[in-house]
Amino acid sequence: MNTLSIKDRFRLNRFFAGENPSDEAIPLNQRRIFILPSKRGLSFVVLILLLLLIAFVYNNNLAYFLTFLLASVFFIGILHSYKALAGLIIQKGQCKPVFAGERAVFEIHIDNPIPVPRLSLEIDLHDKTQMTLAPYEKKAVRLYAPTERRGHQPCGTITLSSGYPLGLFRAWSPLRFNLSVLVYPKPWPQEIPFPETGGGASDQGKAEKGTDDFYGLQEYQRGDSIKRIHWKAYAKGQGLFSKQYSGEQGDELWLHYEASAGYGNEERLSRLCRWVLDAEKAGLRYGLKLPGQKIGLGIGHAHRARCLEALALF
Amino acid sequence: MLASIEKNILLFLLISVGLIALPHIYHIPASIFGFFVLLLTWRFIGIWKPSCLPGKLLLFLLTVGGLVLLYSQHQGLFGRDAGTRLFMTALALKLLEIRQERDLYLIVFLAFIVAASQFLYEQSIAMAGYILFVCCVLLGTLVAINSRRQNTLNALKTSAVILAQALPLAIVLFVFFPRVEAPRWMLFEDKSRAKTGLSDSMEPGSISDLGFSDELVFRVRFQGPIPPNAQRYWRGPVFSVTDGKRWTAAKRYTYTAAAEPDFSEPAYRYTLLLEPQNNNWVFALEMAGDFPPQLHMNSEYLLTRSGNPDKRAEYPFTSYPSYRTGELSGHKLRTNTQLPGPASQKITSLIKRLGGFDTRPEQFVDRVLQHFNRENFSYTLTPPLMEDNPIETFLFETRSGFCSHYAAAFTYLMRVANIPARVVTGYHGGVLNPVGNFLEIRQADAHAWTEVWLENRGWVRVDPTAAVAPERIEQNVNIEQQIASRNISFFSADSELARQLDWLKQARQLWSSVDYNWQRWVINYHSANQTQFLASLGIESLKQMLYWLVGLGALFTSILSWLLLSRKEKTADKVLRCYRRFCARLGKAGLKRNAGEGPLDFAKRSKKAYPKQTEAIDEITGLFIKLRYQKESSQADLSRLSERVDQLKIRRR
């Protein structure tokens, strides 16, 4: 990470795509920051040439001086643009799974470790986000990206740029992190009845009825529905307990890949996804059977996530 | 979009545009300036009431109106005046059409051009300072556009810092950028613009700044000795008609032939190589006796040539510095004592005080010269404007001016005292080029003096400027150099007034010294000047010049980069580097820090893996967090952190 071969240094791609993805925090230095004049900078050059022509034709020394002053301002603008980004430390943050079609949210942390404010930063992933950083400020930035297909979707190149102070130059730094979002299949758009399963003729109606019969308390486990927490006991300081219902034991739902015969692979996964979500919502214990893969019966957040991940990566 | 452009940025921009245009109130016609002010005010109101800004149709009509206005005041398409008007009108129209950030940039760029155009009219120190200030405001506008949530005062501060940093580099460029004179075809003719060189009339009160260019007028090679500088008066147009402000030639003498004066030795023989001119005057040394037949000498001893003055021409002459002209005809006497009206009480009492009307003319001439010399008259190239009654204003109020002021005032006083007098313009002096052994006379040598007609002697040359600034006349140097380097005294030493106003004198001298240096080193730093200056530094070729330009540019850039970039980031970087080293050590031992793992979590994990190092790990982590996230961390903490990381000994698991 700290060394870069000569060959790599001159790779043109580095200017736009950034270096190899990183896990670490990336401090912005001369290796990471690229600077080129913006369109406005180029028109500023035209202005300088025009002023030079005026000074030349009229042989006017103060016009010359104004021209040279603006030329110097332009020139040292390079240093100032570098300063606009230099020293910032960028670190990757968390990224929660989303369903295909939703926007993925990538979180990155930008740290300004010096006592100089950064007044105009632009972060570009798919949309541009503008921000400022006060001296010593550390900010989390959420970047959005559209998702289309299930699976791991890497967060592409994040470009951090700034036109500060005069907008004549654009300093930018393409950053790549080992950061990807897990994209679940898109849930089937309409509600569909649960498939018939061999384990017991349970349907949605029955399951709902089953939840009425209180059976007992069980120690709270991660993933248990918040609705079932026995709040009274918690209020008395006896700890967290989940209520158990008698109907539940029988309400086992097996979600088969084969249950959606006649559909294509993606559509099947989409339907399964829908069922997982519905089953979770209905409070059913459900399991997932995919060709070559089986996830046992369960319920709760973690279980749901496991099932959806299996669907996403299938 | 318009909504996104903040009010204070607009306000800032409009104020700077107003400031940049303000001095043009003197330079462009009132109608165009009025148009500009109208549109600017409209735009100002538009900040608070966007609904009143013009729509597309109205804007189109305004544009047409602006063009009509330009056409009605037209001065051609190119040239200083036309260009200034064009840019002012464009700037005004663009103000009403601000839609995007890009439009703001265009306005700022146009404003910079208008700023440069100010210098084509005036090049004083005050103007330079003013424009520098306005440029700072303009750059501040750009800073404000490019920074979110920053107040305008801070933006102004940032732009001032940037300008200050750019200054050394600009000075290097200014000194070393090769100056090449523009080819002639590029010089756009401006009808209204005072041309460099002599003109066919003289109006001292209306010129506040005598632009002196280094342009060569003619070269003279003498056969034999060269006359002393005090005799080197190259005669040009003679003005004997005045309306009190303006002096012009008497038309009826233009073509009448001269009666040849009586000449006496010594005689100077020379050839004169005249550069292309605007007028057909030929400037011979006073007084030309023999001249080529294609030249014509009128009765005011002005030589003219027929044919195209645009061509370089060479003429042989013989001139006699001592000469005696004949009697004055009745008509000539009337012309040369002509006055615009009766003289004022003030003037007559001054003349009486100096012994006019009842002493001999020679004596009166001397007394007036003494008056110039003893009172606090000063020589300056940048006198104040004297719009009405320039002679009286000059004699009694401002008392500072250049040769035209002195010549006009002197001639006027003579005429009021019934002594025939007239103003003669031409060139004076010239610099000897030791290599070619010839004199070079440049536009900067333009001069005006007086001739009085005295009984038995005829027309006699009197140079009142010499009374004020004798150095200009007697020695072979420019007055501008003298004012600064030798502190010319405008007062005679024993004058009571001079003692009383000692501090004033010093201040004046200081100012003229500053002003001289400004004129000499900034305004007049042209190609010849530059070559001379750089040669004194040992830089003689263009190549060397470029080396210096690049070298000094690089030097200043590196100093600036060091100043700008080396500070502040250092500690943060060092802290991070130390911590990285710590992580790398543990990593080598087999405990890799996970992505996104906080320093505390990592510390917990590493303590579990290396319980023996608990203390060290805790301290390193603590120091790191303190240095990184708390403001009150010290240099000592950093060195301690570095030390601890180095001491850390971890054995491979």
Coordinates of N, CA and C in Angstrom, one line a residue, chain A residues 35-217:
Chain A
I35 N -4.7 17.2 -10.3 CA -5.2 18.5 -10.5 C -5.1 18.9 -11.9
L36 N -6.2 19.4 -12.5 CA -6.2 19.9 -13.8 C -7.1 21.2 -13.9
P37 N -6.8 22.1 -14.8 CA -7.6 23.2 -14.9 C -9.1 22.8 -15.3
S38 N -10.0 23.5 -14.7 CA -11.4 23.3 -15.1 C -11.7 24.1 -16.3
K39 N -12.9 24.0 -16.8 CA -13.3 24.7 -18.0 C -13.1 26.2 -17.7
R40 N -13.5 26.6 -16.5 CA -13.4 28.0 -16.1 C -11.9 28.4 -16.1
G41 N -11.1 27.5 -15.6 CA -9.7 27.8 -15.6 C -9.1 28.0 -17.0
L42 N -9.6 27.2 -18.0 CA -9.2 27.4 -19.3 C -9.6 28.8 -19.9
S43 N -10.9 29.1 -19.5 CA -11.3 30.4 -20.0 C -10.6 31.6 -19.3
F44 N -10.1 31.3 -18.1 CA -9.3 32.3 -17.4 C -8.0 32.5 -18.1
V45 N -7.4 31.4 -18.7 CA -6.2 31.5 -19.5 C -6.5 32.3 -20.7
V46 N -7.6 32.1 -21.3 CA -8.0 33.0 -22.5 C -8.0 34.4 -22.1
L47 N -8.6 34.7 -20.9 CA -8.7 36.1 -20.4 C -7.3 36.6 -20.2
I48 N -6.4 35.8 -19.6 CA -5.0 36.3 -19.4 C -4.4 36.6 -20.8
L49 N -4.6 35.8 -21.8 CA -4.0 36.0 -23.1 C -4.6 37.3 -23.7
L50 N -5.9 37.5 -23.5 CA -6.5 38.8 -24.0 C -5.9 40.0 -23.3
L51 N -5.7 39.9 -22.0 CA -5.1 41.0 -21.3 C -3.7 41.3 -21.7
L52 N -3.0 40.2 -22.0 CA -1.6 40.3 -22.5 C -1.6 41.0 -23.8
L53 N -2.6 40.7 -24.7 CA -2.7 41.3 -26.0 C -2.9 42.8 -25.8
I54 N -3.8 43.2 -24.9 CA -4.1 44.6 -24.7 C -2.9 45.3 -24.2
A55 N -2.2 44.7 -23.2 CA -1.0 45.3 -22.7 C 0.1 45.4 -23.8
F56 N 0.2 44.4 -24.6 CA 1.2 44.5 -25.7 C 0.9 45.5 -26.7
V57 N -0.4 45.6 -27.2 CA -0.8 46.6 -28.2 C -0.6 48.0 -27.7
Y58 N -1.0 48.2 -26.4 CA -0.9 49.6 -25.9 C 0.4 49.8 -25.2
N59 N 1.2 48.8 -25.1 CA 2.5 48.9 -24.4 C 2.3 49.5 -23.1
N60 N 1.3 49.0 -22.4 CA 0.9 49.6 -21.1 C 1.4 48.7 -20.0
N61 N 2.3 49.2 -19.2 CA 3.0 48.4 -18.1 C 2.0 48.0 -17.0
L62 N 1.1 48.8 -16.6 CA 0.2 48.4 -15.6 C -0.7 47.3 -16.0
A63 N -1.1 47.4 -17.3 CA -1.9 46.3 -17.9 C -1.1 45.0 -17.9
Y64 N 0.2 45.2 -18.2 CA 1.1 44.0 -18.1 C 1.1 43.5 -16.7
F65 N 1.2 44.4 -15.8 CA 1.3 43.9 -14.4 C 0.0 43.2 -14.0
L66 N -1.1 43.7 -14.3 CA -2.4 43.1 -14.0 C -2.4 41.7 -14.6
T67 N -2.0 41.6 -15.9 CA -1.9 40.3 -16.5 C -1.1 39.3 -15.8
F68 N 0.1 39.8 -15.4 CA 1.1 38.9 -14.7 C 0.5 38.5 -13.3
L69 N -0.1 39.5 -12.7 CA -0.7 39.2 -11.4 C -1.7 38.1 -11.5
L70 N -2.6 38.2 -12.5 CA -3.6 37.2 -12.7 C -3.0 35.9 -13.1
A71 N -2.0 35.9 -13.9 CA -1.3 34.7 -14.3 C -0.7 34.0 -13.1
S72 N -0.1 34.8 -12.2 CA 0.5 34.2 -11.0 C -0.6 33.6 -10.1
V73 N -1.7 34.4 -10.0 CA -2.9 33.9 -9.2 C -3.3 32.5 -9.7
F74 N -3.4 32.4 -11.1 CA -3.8 31.2 -11.7 C -2.8 30.1 -11.3
F75 N -1.5 30.4 -11.4 CA -0.4 29.5 -11.2 C -0.4 28.9 -9.8
I76 N -0.5 29.9 -8.8 CA -0.5 29.4 -7.4 C -1.8 28.8 -7.0
G77 N -2.8 29.0 -7.9 CA -4.1 28.3 -7.7 C -3.9 26.8 -7.7
I78 N -2.8 26.3 -8.3 CA -2.6 24.8 -8.3 C -2.3 24.4 -6.9
L79 N -1.4 25.2 -6.2 CA -1.1 24.9 -4.8 C -2.3 24.9 -3.9
H80 N -3.1 26.0 -4.2 CA -4.3 26.1 -3.3 C -5.3 25.0 -3.5
S81 N -5.4 24.5 -4.8 CA -6.3 23.4 -5.0 C -5.8 22.2 -4.4
Y82 N -4.5 22.0 -4.4 CA -3.9 20.8 -3.7 C -4.2 20.9 -2.3
K83 N -4.1 22.1 -1.7 CA -4.3 22.3 -0.3 C -5.8 22.0 0.1
A84 N -6.6 22.2 -0.9 CA -8.1 22.0 -0.6 C -8.4 20.5 -0.2
L85 N -7.5 19.6 -0.7 CA -7.8 18.2 -0.5 C -6.7 17.6 0.4
A86 N -5.5 18.1 0.4 CA -4.4 17.4 1.0 C -4.6 17.2 2.5
G87 N -4.2 16.1 3.0 CA -4.3 15.8 4.4 C -5.6 15.2 4.9
L88 N -6.6 15.2 4.0 CA -7.9 14.6 4.4 C -7.7 13.1 4.6
I89 N -8.4 12.5 5.5 CA -8.2 11.0 5.7 C -9.6 10.4 5.5
I90 N -9.6 9.5 4.5 CA -10.9 8.9 4.2 C -10.9 7.4 4.6
Q91 N -12.0 7.0 5.2 CA -12.1 5.7 5.7 C -13.4 5.1 5.3
K92 N -13.4 3.8 5.1 CA -14.7 3.2 4.7 C -15.5 2.9 5.9
G93 N -16.8 2.9 5.8 CA -17.7 2.7 6.9 C -18.6 1.4 6.6
Q94 N -19.7 1.4 7.2 CA -20.6 0.3 7.1 C -21.5 0.4 5.8
C95 N -22.0 -0.8 5.4 CA -22.9 -0.8 4.3 C -23.9 -1.9 4.5
K96 N -25.2 -1.5 4.6 CA -26.3 -2.5 4.9 C -26.8 -3.0 3.6
P97 N -27.2 -4.3 3.7 CA -27.8 -4.9 2.5 C -29.1 -4.3 2.0
V98 N -29.3 -4.3 0.7 CA -30.5 -3.7 0.2 C -31.2 -4.7 -0.8
F99 N -32.4 -4.5 -1.1 CA -33.0 -5.3 -2.2 C -32.7 -4.7 -3.5
A100 N -32.6 -5.5 -4.5 CA -32.3 -5.0 -5.9 C -33.3 -3.9 -6.3
G101 N -32.9 -2.9 -6.9 CA -33.7 -1.8 -7.3 C -33.8 -0.7 -6.2
E102 N -33.4 -1.0 -5.0 CA -33.3 0.0 -4.0 C -31.9 0.7 -4.1
R103 N -31.8 1.8 -3.5 CA -30.5 2.5 -3.5 C -29.6 1.9 -2.4
A104 N -28.4 1.6 -2.8 CA -27.5 1.2 -1.8 C -26.9 2.4 -1.1
V105 N -26.7 2.2 0.2 CA -26.1 3.3 1.0 C -24.7 2.9 1.4
F106 N -23.7 3.6 0.9 CA -22.3 3.4 1.3 C -22.0 4.5 2.3
E107 N -21.4 4.1 3.4 CA -21.0 5.1 4.3 C -19.5 5.2 4.3
I108 N -19.0 6.5 4.2 CA -17.5 6.7 4.3 C -17.3 7.8 5.3
H109 N -16.2 7.7 6.0 CA -15.8 8.7 7.0 C -14.7 9.6 6.4
I110 N -15.0 10.9 6.5 CA -13.9 11.9 6.1 C -13.5 12.7 7.3
D111 N -12.2 12.7 7.5 CA -11.6 13.3 8.6 C -10.7 14.4 8.2
N112 N -10.9 15.6 8.8 CA -10.1 16.7 8.5 C -9.2 16.9 9.7
P113 N -7.9 16.5 9.6 CA -7.1 16.5 10.8 C -6.3 17.8 11.1
I114 N -6.6 18.8 10.3 CA -5.8 20.0 10.4 C -6.7 21.2 10.8
P115 N -6.2 22.2 11.3 CA -7.0 23.4 11.8 C -7.4 24.3 10.6
V116 N -7.6 23.8 9.5 CA -8.0 24.6 8.3 C -9.3 24.0 7.8
P117 N -10.3 24.9 7.7 CA -11.6 24.4 7.2 C -11.5 24.0 5.7
R118 N -12.3 23.0 5.4 CA -12.4 22.6 4.0 C -13.8 23.1 3.5
L119 N -13.7 24.1 2.6 CA -15.0 24.8 2.4 C -15.8 24.3 1.2
S120 N -15.2 23.5 0.4 CA -16.0 23.1 -0.7 C -15.5 21.7 -1.2
L121 N -16.1 20.7 -0.7 CA -15.8 19.4 -1.1 C -17.0 18.8 -1.8
E122 N -16.6 18.0 -2.8 CA -17.7 17.3 -3.6 C -17.3 15.8 -3.6
I123 N -18.3 15.0 -3.3 CA -18.1 13.6 -3.3 C -19.0 13.0 -4.4
D124 N -18.4 12.3 -5.3 CA -19.2 11.8 -6.4 C -19.1 10.3 -6.5
L125 N -20.2 9.7 -6.3 CA -20.3 8.2 -6.6 C -21.2 8.1 -7.8
H126 N -22.5 8.1 -7.5 CA -23.5 8.2 -8.6 C -24.1 9.6 -8.7
D127 N -24.3 10.2 -7.5 CA -24.7 11.5 -7.5 C -23.7 12.3 -6.7
K128 N -23.7 13.6 -7.0 CA -22.7 14.5 -6.3 C -23.3 15.0 -5.0
T129 N -22.4 14.9 -4.0 CA -22.8 15.4 -2.6 C -21.8 16.5 -2.3
Q130 N -22.3 17.6 -1.8 CA -21.5 18.7 -1.5 C -21.4 18.8 0.0
M131 N -20.2 19.2 0.5 CA -20.1 19.3 2.0 C -19.0 20.2 2.3
T132 N -19.0 20.6 3.6 CA -17.8 21.4 4.1 C -17.4 20.7 5.4
L133 N -16.1 20.9 5.7 CA -15.6 20.3 7.0 C -15.0 21.5 7.8
A134 N -15.4 21.5 9.0 CA -14.7 22.5 9.9 C -13.4 22.0 10.3
P135 N -12.5 22.9 10.9 CA -11.2 22.4 11.4 C -11.4 21.2 12.3
Y136 N -10.6 20.2 12.1 CA -10.6 18.9 13.0 C -12.0 18.2 12.9
E137 N -12.8 18.5 11.9 CA -14.1 17.8 11.9 C -14.0 16.4 11.2
K138 N -14.8 15.5 11.7 CA -14.9 14.2 11.1 C -16.3 14.0 10.8
K139 N -16.6 13.6 9.6 CA -18.0 13.5 9.2 C -18.2 12.1 8.5
A140 N -19.4 11.6 8.7 CA -19.7 10.4 8.0 C -20.6 10.8 6.8
V141 N -20.3 10.3 5.7 CA -21.0 10.7 4.5 C -21.7 9.5 3.9
R142 N -23.0 9.6 3.6 CA -23.7 8.5 3.0 C -23.8 8.7 1.5
L143 N -23.3 7.7 0.8 CA -23.3 7.9 -0.7 C -24.3 6.8 -1.2
Y144 N -25.1 7.2 -2.2 CA -26.1 6.3 -2.7 C -25.7 5.8 -4.1
A145 N -26.1 4.6 -4.3 CA -25.8 4.0 -5.6 C -27.0 3.2 -6.0
P146 N -27.4 3.2 -7.2 CA -28.6 2.3 -7.6 C -28.1 0.9 -7.6
T147 N -29.0 -0.1 -7.4 CA -28.7 -1.5 -7.5 C -29.6 -2.1 -8.5
E148 N -29.1 -3.0 -9.2 CA -30.0 -3.7 -10.2 C -30.0 -5.2 -10.0
R149 N -28.8 -5.8 -9.8 CA -28.8 -7.2 -9.7 C -28.4 -7.7 -8.3
R150 N -28.9 -8.9 -8.0 CA -28.6 -9.4 -6.6 C -27.1 -9.8 -6.6
G151 N -26.6 -10.0 -5.4 CA -25.2 -10.4 -5.2 C -24.4 -9.3 -4.6
H152 N -23.1 -9.5 -4.5 CA -22.3 -8.5 -4.0 C -22.1 -7.4 -5.0
Q153 N -22.4 -6.2 -4.7 CA -22.1 -5.1 -5.6 C -21.0 -4.2 -5.0
P154 N -19.8 -4.1 -5.7 CA -18.8 -3.3 -5.1 C -19.2 -1.8 -5.2
C155 N -18.7 -1.1 -4.2 CA -18.9 0.3 -4.3 C -17.8 0.8 -5.2
G156 N -18.1 1.4 -6.3 CA -17.1 1.7 -7.4 C -16.1 2.8 -6.9
T157 N -15.7 3.6 -7.8 CA -14.7 4.6 -7.4 C -15.4 5.8 -6.9
I158 N -15.0 6.2 -5.7 CA -15.6 7.4 -5.1 C -14.6 8.5 -5.4
T159 N -15.1 9.5 -6.0 CA -14.2 10.6 -6.4 C -14.5 11.8 -5.5
L160 N -13.5 12.2 -4.8 CA -13.5 13.3 -3.9 C -12.9 14.5 -4.6
S161 N -13.6 15.6 -4.8 CA -13.0 16.7 -5.5 C -13.3 18.0 -4.9
S162 N -12.6 19.0 -5.4 CA -12.8 20.4 -4.8 C -12.4 21.4 -5.9
G163 N -13.1 22.5 -6.0 CA -12.7 23.6 -6.9 C -12.2 24.7 -6.1
Y164 N -12.2 24.6 -4.8 CA -11.8 25.7 -3.9 C -10.3 26.1 -4.2
P165 N -9.9 27.3 -4.2 CA -10.7 28.5 -3.8 C -11.3 29.3 -5.0
L166 N -10.7 29.2 -6.2 CA -11.2 30.1 -7.2 C -12.0 29.4 -8.3
G167 N -12.1 28.0 -8.2 CA -12.8 27.3 -9.2 C -12.1 27.2 -10.5
L168 N -10.8 27.6 -10.6 CA -10.1 27.5 -11.8 C -9.5 26.2 -12.0
F169 N -9.3 25.5 -10.9 CA -8.7 24.1 -11.0 C -9.6 23.2 -10.4
R170 N -9.6 21.9 -10.8 CA -10.3 20.9 -10.1 C -9.3 19.9 -9.6
A171 N -9.3 19.8 -8.2 CA -8.4 18.8 -7.6 C -9.3 17.6 -7.3
W172 N -8.9 16.4 -7.7 CA -9.7 15.3 -7.4 C -8.9 14.1 -7.0
S173 N -9.5 13.2 -6.3 CA -8.9 12.0 -5.8 C -9.8 10.8 -6.0
P174 N -9.5 9.9 -6.9 CA -10.3 8.7 -7.0 C -10.0 7.7 -5.9
L175 N -11.0 7.3 -5.2 CA -10.7 6.4 -4.1 C -11.5 5.1 -4.3
R176 N -10.8 4.0 -4.0 CA -11.5 2.7 -4.1 C -11.3 2.0 -2.8
F177 N -12.4 1.5 -2.2 CA -12.3 0.7 -1.0 C -12.8 -0.7 -1.2
N178 N -12.4 -1.6 -0.3 CA -13.0 -2.9 -0.4 C -14.3 -2.8 0.3
L179 N -15.2 -2.3 -0.4 CA -16.5 -2.0 0.2 C -17.5 -2.4 -0.8
S180 N -18.4 -3.4 -0.4 CA -19.4 -3.8 -1.3 C -20.7 -3.9 -0.6
V181 N -21.8 -3.9 -1.3 CA -23.1 -4.0 -0.7 C -23.7 -5.3 -1.1
L182 N -24.4 -6.0 -0.2 CA -25.0 -7.2 -0.5 C -26.4 -6.9 -1.0
V183 N -26.7 -7.3 -2.3 CA -28.0 -6.9 -2.9 C -28.9 -8.2 -2.9
Y184 N -30.0 -8.1 -2.1 CA -31.0 -9.2 -2.1 C -31.8 -9.2 -3.4
P185 N -32.3 -10.4 -3.7 CA -33.2 -10.3 -4.9 C -34.4 -9.4 -4.7
K186 N -34.9 -8.9 -5.7 CA -36.1 -8.0 -5.6 C -37.3 -8.8 -5.2
P187 N -38.0 -8.4 -4.2 CA -39.1 -9.2 -3.8 C -40.2 -9.2 -4.9
W188 N -40.9 -10.3 -5.0 CA -41.9 -10.4 -6.0 C -43.0 -9.3 -5.7
P189 N -43.4 -8.6 -6.7 CA -44.2 -7.4 -6.4 C -45.5 -7.6 -5.8
Q190 N -46.2 -8.7 -6.2 CA -47.5 -9.0 -5.6 C -47.4 -10.0 -4.5
E191 N -48.4 -9.9 -3.6 CA -48.5 -10.9 -2.5 C -48.9 -12.2 -3.1
I192 N -48.2 -13.3 -2.7 CA -48.6 -14.6 -3.3 C -48.7 -15.6 -2.1
P193 N -49.6 -16.5 -2.3 CA -49.9 -17.5 -1.2 C -48.6 -18.3 -0.9
F194 N -48.4 -18.7 0.3 CA -47.3 -19.5 0.7 C -47.4 -20.9 0.0
P195 N -46.3 -21.4 -0.3 CA -46.4 -22.7 -1.0 C -46.9 -23.8 0.0
E196 N -47.5 -24.9 -0.6 CA -47.9 -26.0 0.2 C -46.6 -26.7 0.7
T197 N -46.5 -27.0 2.0 CA -45.3 -27.7 2.4 C -45.7 -29.0 3.1
G198 N -44.8 -29.9 3.0 CA -45.0 -31.3 3.5 C -45.1 -31.4 5.0
G199 N -44.5 -30.5 5.7 CA -44.4 -30.6 7.2 C -45.7 -30.4 7.9
G200 N -46.7 -29.9 7.3 CA -48.0 -29.7 8.0 C -48.8 -28.7 7.2
A201 N -50.1 -29.0 7.0 CA -50.9 -28.1 6.1 C -51.2 -26.8 6.8
S202 N -50.2 -26.0 6.8 CA -50.4 -24.7 7.4 C -50.6 -23.6 6.4
D203 N -51.5 -22.7 6.6 CA -51.6 -21.6 5.7 C -51.6 -20.3 6.6
Q204 N -51.7 -19.3 5.9 CA -51.5 -18.0 6.6 C -52.5 -17.8 7.7
G205 N -53.7 -18.1 7.3 CA -54.8 -17.9 8.3 C -54.6 -18.6 9.6
K206 N -54.2 -19.9 9.4 CA -54.0 -20.7 10.6 C -52.9 -20.1 11.5
A207 N -51.9 -19.7 10.8 CA -50.8 -19.2 11.5 C -51.1 -18.0 12.4
E208 N -52.0 -17.2 11.8 CA -52.4 -16.0 12.6 C -53.2 -16.4 13.8
K209 N -54.0 -17.4 13.6 CA -54.9 -17.8 14.7 C -54.0 -18.4 15.8
G210 N -53.0 -19.2 15.3 CA -52.0 -19.8 16.3 C -51.4 -18.8 17.2
T211 N -51.2 -17.6 16.8 CA -50.5 -16.7 17.6 C -51.3 -16.3 18.8
D212 N -52.5 -16.6 18.8 CA -53.4 -16.2 19.9 C -53.1 -16.9 21.2
D213 N -52.8 -18.2 21.0 CA -52.7 -19.0 22.2 C -51.3 -18.9 22.9
F214 N -51.4 -18.2 24.1 CA -50.1 -18.0 24.8 C -49.6 -19.3 25.4
Y215 N -48.4 -19.5 25.2 CA -47.8 -20.8 25.6 C -46.8 -20.7 26.8
G216 N -46.0 -19.7 26.7 CA -45.1 -19.5 27.8 C -44.0 -18.5 27.4
L217 N -43.0 -18.3 28.3 CA -42.0 -17.3 28.0 C -40.7 -18.0 27.8

